[in-house]
């Protein structure tokens, strides 16, 4: 086991390390820190030393507000959808208090340095097919947010690319469960129930008609 490096009293961006919480995550010491805005948060040592986390989340919120003001995107209390996408992306990857952090930053998904600049992200989005209603999709679900690994997709396309979307092979054809459900005209929920809960064979799950209530 690597020797623990004492970070007590050290500053990382807006955060000052106060003490070791005694908790460990993914082999990292979890430190209790105070932000310059006076909020206190727990942060893993790796996120501090790598520069992934430099505030309690206030920095990103300020960047969003500043960007909306500078670029004229905040009008009548509304913010441009791309700014919300940018903000949410950063929060998922860098704010340990975010409800989805464990599925993003918590498993090593990061935002490339270029996209920490809101305008760089906006420029990329508008030049690469963003339209209202589309979502930001990572091509490789284990890869990070960067131009070469991202695209704009419909929610259906995005759902098909989720890492927990099971692949099913039947009659020599392999598709996601969502795609099979669409092809055989069965709801994804029903198909999942048949395969994952009732443990039906694939052939039966895909071919048995759904009983309709009278």
Tab-separated table of C-alpha atoms in Angstrom:
chain	number	residue	atom	x	y	z
A	1	UNK	CA	0.000	0.000	0.000
A	2	UNK	CA	1.470	3.399	-0.968
A	3	UNK	CA	2.478	5.676	1.879
A	4	UNK	CA	-0.109	8.285	2.767
A	5	UNK	CA	0.895	11.855	1.884
A	6	UNK	CA	-0.361	14.347	4.445
A	7	UNK	CA	-2.251	17.115	2.637
A	8	UNK	CA	-3.387	18.908	5.798
A	9	UNK	CA	-3.140	22.681	5.395
A	10	UNK	CA	-2.343	22.556	1.687
A	11	UNK	CA	-4.278	24.636	-0.835
A	12	UNK	CA	-5.694	23.287	-4.092
A	13	UNK	CA	-7.355	26.059	-6.056
A	14	UNK	CA	-10.049	27.436	-3.767
A	15	UNK	CA	-9.862	24.499	-1.369
A	16	UNK	CA	-7.791	24.274	1.816
A	17	UNK	CA	-7.417	20.802	3.314
A	18	UNK	CA	-8.527	20.634	6.965
A	19	UNK	CA	-8.230	16.981	7.991
A	20	UNK	CA	-8.358	13.306	6.990
A	21	UNK	CA	-11.965	12.067	7.339
A	22	UNK	CA	-10.798	8.492	7.859
A	23	UNK	CA	-12.825	7.417	4.824
A	24	UNK	CA	-11.236	5.747	1.792
A	25	UNK	CA	-12.571	5.669	-1.770
A	26	UNK	CA	-10.907	3.701	-4.584
A	27	UNK	CA	-7.721	3.553	-2.535
A	28	UNK	CA	-7.737	7.325	-1.994
A	29	UNK	CA	-7.763	9.199	1.313
A	30	UNK	CA	-10.859	11.395	1.577
A	31	UNK	CA	-9.993	14.847	2.936
A	32	UNK	CA	-12.336	17.377	4.510
A	33	UNK	CA	-11.743	20.763	2.872
A	34	UNK	CA	-12.944	24.341	3.244
A	35	UNK	CA	-13.649	26.359	0.114
A	36	UNK	CA	-12.932	30.092	-0.149
A	37	UNK	CA	-16.708	30.598	-0.321
A	38	UNK	CA	-16.830	28.990	3.191
A	39	UNK	CA	-18.586	25.779	2.097
A	40	UNK	CA	-16.971	22.559	3.326
A	41	UNK	CA	-16.707	19.395	1.221
A	42	UNK	CA	-15.034	15.981	1.263
A	43	UNK	CA	-12.648	15.324	-1.642
A	44	UNK	CA	-10.473	12.351	-2.603
A	45	UNK	CA	-6.712	12.938	-2.570
A	46	UNK	CA	-6.424	11.980	-6.254
A	47	UNK	CA	-8.972	14.598	-7.273
A	48	UNK	CA	-7.089	17.259	-5.318
A	49	UNK	CA	-3.595	16.476	-6.547
A	50	UNK	CA	-4.668	15.965	-10.175
A	51	UNK	CA	-6.504	19.298	-10.266
A	52	UNK	CA	-9.861	17.660	-11.054
A	53	UNK	CA	-11.464	19.313	-8.027
A	54	UNK	CA	-10.477	22.859	-7.126
A	55	UNK	CA	-13.631	24.176	-5.416
A	56	UNK	CA	-16.844	23.031	-3.770
A	57	UNK	CA	-18.587	23.548	-7.104
A	58	UNK	CA	-18.952	27.307	-6.768
A	59	UNK	CA	-16.321	27.964	-9.445
A	60	UNK	CA	-18.297	26.136	-12.121
A	61	UNK	CA	-21.528	27.871	-11.129
A	62	UNK	CA	-19.797	31.237	-11.388
A	63	UNK	CA	-18.398	30.320	-14.808
A	64	UNK	CA	-21.867	29.469	-16.059
A	65	UNK	CA	-23.319	32.734	-14.763
A	66	UNK	CA	-20.415	34.751	-16.173
A	67	UNK	CA	-20.610	33.056	-19.547
A	68	UNK	CA	-24.333	33.690	-19.833
A	69	UNK	CA	-23.785	37.371	-19.060
A	70	UNK	CA	-20.790	37.850	-21.371
A	71	UNK	CA	-22.370	36.087	-24.318
A	72	UNK	CA	-25.849	37.504	-23.843
A	73	UNK	CA	-27.453	34.117	-23.364
A	74	UNK	CA	-29.327	34.953	-20.157
A	75	UNK	CA	-32.515	36.743	-21.061
A	76	UNK	CA	-35.677	37.080	-18.988
A	77	UNK	CA	-34.297	34.679	-16.424
A	78	UNK	CA	-33.625	31.931	-18.985
A	79	UNK	CA	-30.267	30.455	-19.950
A	80	UNK	CA	-29.360	28.950	-23.290
A	81	UNK	CA	-29.743	25.119	-23.275
A	82	UNK	CA	-26.090	24.577	-24.244
A	83	UNK	CA	-24.939	26.339	-21.089
A	84	UNK	CA	-27.034	24.000	-18.964
A	85	UNK	CA	-25.512	21.029	-20.764
A	86	UNK	CA	-22.006	22.422	-20.165
A	87	UNK	CA	-22.720	23.075	-16.492
A	88	UNK	CA	-24.277	19.644	-15.925
A	89	UNK	CA	-21.312	17.946	-17.614
A	90	UNK	CA	-18.855	19.642	-15.265
A	91	UNK	CA	-20.984	18.979	-12.204
A	92	UNK	CA	-21.298	15.252	-12.943
A	93	UNK	CA	-17.549	14.928	-13.344
A	94	UNK	CA	-16.171	17.314	-10.725
A	95	UNK	CA	-18.700	17.902	-7.967
A	96	UNK	CA	-18.588	14.999	-5.511
A	97	UNK	CA	-21.880	16.122	-4.003
A	98	UNK	CA	-23.690	15.738	-7.342
A	99	UNK	CA	-26.149	12.826	-7.280
A	100	UNK	CA	-24.631	11.292	-10.436
A	101	UNK	CA	-20.960	11.878	-9.568
A	102	UNK	CA	-20.363	8.191	-8.765
A	103	UNK	CA	-21.250	7.239	-12.353
A	104	UNK	CA	-18.997	9.887	-13.892
A	105	UNK	CA	-16.188	11.549	-11.934
A	106	UNK	CA	-16.348	8.722	-9.416
A	107	UNK	CA	-15.315	6.206	-12.054
A	108	UNK	CA	-12.699	8.373	-13.729
A	109	UNK	CA	-14.728	10.247	-16.361
A	110	UNK	CA	-13.213	13.718	-16.796
A	111	UNK	CA	-13.794	16.855	-18.864
A	112	UNK	CA	-10.920	17.771	-21.171
A	113	UNK	CA	-9.055	21.012	-20.306
A	114	UNK	CA	-10.344	22.725	-23.455
A	115	UNK	CA	-13.965	22.298	-22.380
A	116	UNK	CA	-13.427	23.954	-19.034
A	117	UNK	CA	-13.815	27.100	-21.148
A	118	UNK	CA	-17.548	27.488	-21.725
A	119	UNK	CA	-17.100	29.314	-25.018
A	120	UNK	CA	-14.908	26.535	-26.422
A	121	UNK	CA	-17.648	24.045	-25.622
A	122	UNK	CA	-20.331	26.269	-27.133
A	123	UNK	CA	-18.293	26.748	-30.304
A	124	UNK	CA	-17.847	22.981	-30.630
A	125	UNK	CA	-21.526	22.320	-29.970
A	126	UNK	CA	-22.800	24.757	-32.575
A	127	UNK	CA	-20.295	23.513	-35.155
A	128	UNK	CA	-21.115	19.844	-34.573
A	129	UNK	CA	-24.850	19.563	-34.981
A	130	UNK	CA	-26.361	20.703	-31.698
A	131	UNK	CA	-30.101	21.221	-31.906
A	132	UNK	CA	-32.645	21.791	-29.199
A	133	UNK	CA	-33.753	18.459	-27.750
A	134	UNK	CA	-30.500	16.608	-28.468
A	135	UNK	CA	-28.300	15.301	-25.651
A	136	UNK	CA	-24.535	15.085	-25.253
A	137	UNK	CA	-23.461	11.487	-25.843
A	138	UNK	CA	-20.041	9.896	-25.282
A	139	UNK	CA	-19.211	7.448	-28.083
A	140	UNK	CA	-17.066	5.352	-25.744
A	141	UNK	CA	-18.951	5.191	-22.453
A	142	UNK	CA	-15.710	4.583	-20.580
A	143	UNK	CA	-14.060	7.589	-22.208
A	144	UNK	CA	-14.092	11.197	-21.084
A	145	UNK	CA	-15.792	14.323	-22.363
A	146	UNK	CA	-13.665	15.585	-25.246
A	147	UNK	CA	-14.334	16.530	-28.893
A	148	UNK	CA	-13.192	13.207	-30.332
A	149	UNK	CA	-15.425	11.160	-28.016
A	150	UNK	CA	-18.655	13.165	-28.066
A	151	UNK	CA	-21.592	13.690	-30.390
A	152	UNK	CA	-25.138	15.029	-30.260
A	153	UNK	CA	-27.806	12.339	-30.128
A	154	UNK	CA	-31.511	11.859	-29.544
A	155	UNK	CA	-32.526	10.472	-26.158
A	156	UNK	CA	-33.283	7.110	-27.782
A	157	UNK	CA	-29.789	6.956	-29.289
A	158	UNK	CA	-28.275	8.033	-25.991
A	159	UNK	CA	-30.175	5.355	-24.069
A	160	UNK	CA	-28.952	2.710	-26.512
A	161	UNK	CA	-25.378	3.716	-25.725
A	162	UNK	CA	-25.689	3.328	-21.946
A	163	UNK	CA	-23.079	0.999	-20.454
A	164	UNK	CA	-25.800	-1.084	-18.732
A	165	UNK	CA	-27.776	-1.658	-21.939
A	166	UNK	CA	-27.613	-5.410	-22.507
A	167	UNK	CA	-26.705	-6.846	-25.917
A	168	UNK	CA	-28.857	-9.755	-27.100
A	169	UNK	CA	-28.056	-12.173	-29.936
A	170	UNK	CA	-30.904	-14.024	-31.657
A	171	UNK	CA	-30.839	-15.795	-35.021
A	172	UNK	CA	-27.327	-14.518	-35.639
A	173	UNK	CA	-28.273	-10.868	-35.081
A	174	UNK	CA	-26.959	-8.808	-32.149
A	175	UNK	CA	-28.763	-5.695	-30.896
A	176	UNK	CA	-29.415	-3.874	-27.651
A	177	UNK	CA	-32.497	-4.779	-25.660
A	178	UNK	CA	-34.046	-1.450	-26.635
A	179	UNK	CA	-33.513	-2.184	-30.341
A	180	UNK	CA	-34.997	-5.694	-30.050
A	181	UNK	CA	-38.008	-4.347	-28.179
A	182	UNK	CA	-38.603	-1.870	-30.970
A	183	UNK	CA	-38.204	-4.534	-33.674
A	184	UNK	CA	-40.602	-7.080	-32.147
A	185	UNK	CA	-43.049	-4.429	-30.919
A	186	UNK	CA	-42.701	-5.177	-27.216
A	187	UNK	CA	-42.072	-2.475	-24.648
A	188	UNK	CA	-38.475	-2.410	-23.292
A	189	UNK	CA	-39.893	-2.773	-19.786
A	190	UNK	CA	-41.780	-5.961	-20.691
A	191	UNK	CA	-38.798	-7.440	-22.509
A	192	UNK	CA	-36.505	-6.668	-19.574
A	193	UNK	CA	-39.004	-8.283	-17.184
A	194	UNK	CA	-39.123	-11.435	-19.294
A	195	UNK	CA	-35.355	-11.803	-19.569
A	196	UNK	CA	-34.006	-10.393	-16.308
A	197	UNK	CA	-36.760	-11.220	-13.810
A	198	UNK	CA	-38.554	-14.251	-15.220
A	199	UNK	CA	-35.417	-15.643	-16.907
A	200	UNK	CA	-37.224	-16.653	-20.076
A	201	UNK	CA	-35.105	-18.063	-22.917
A	202	UNK	CA	-34.273	-15.363	-25.467
A	203	UNK	CA	-36.374	-16.970	-28.212
A	204	UNK	CA	-39.479	-17.094	-26.048
A	205	UNK	CA	-38.929	-13.581	-24.700
A	206	UNK	CA	-38.720	-12.146	-28.223
A	207	UNK	CA	-41.420	-14.173	-29.945
A	208	UNK	CA	-44.249	-14.802	-27.463
A	209	UNK	CA	-47.049	-12.286	-28.051
A	210	UNK	CA	-47.915	-9.938	-25.235
A	211	UNK	CA	-51.215	-10.772	-23.626
A	212	UNK	CA	-53.532	-7.815	-23.845
A	213	UNK	CA	-55.982	-7.213	-21.032
A	214	UNK	CA	-59.607	-7.369	-22.051
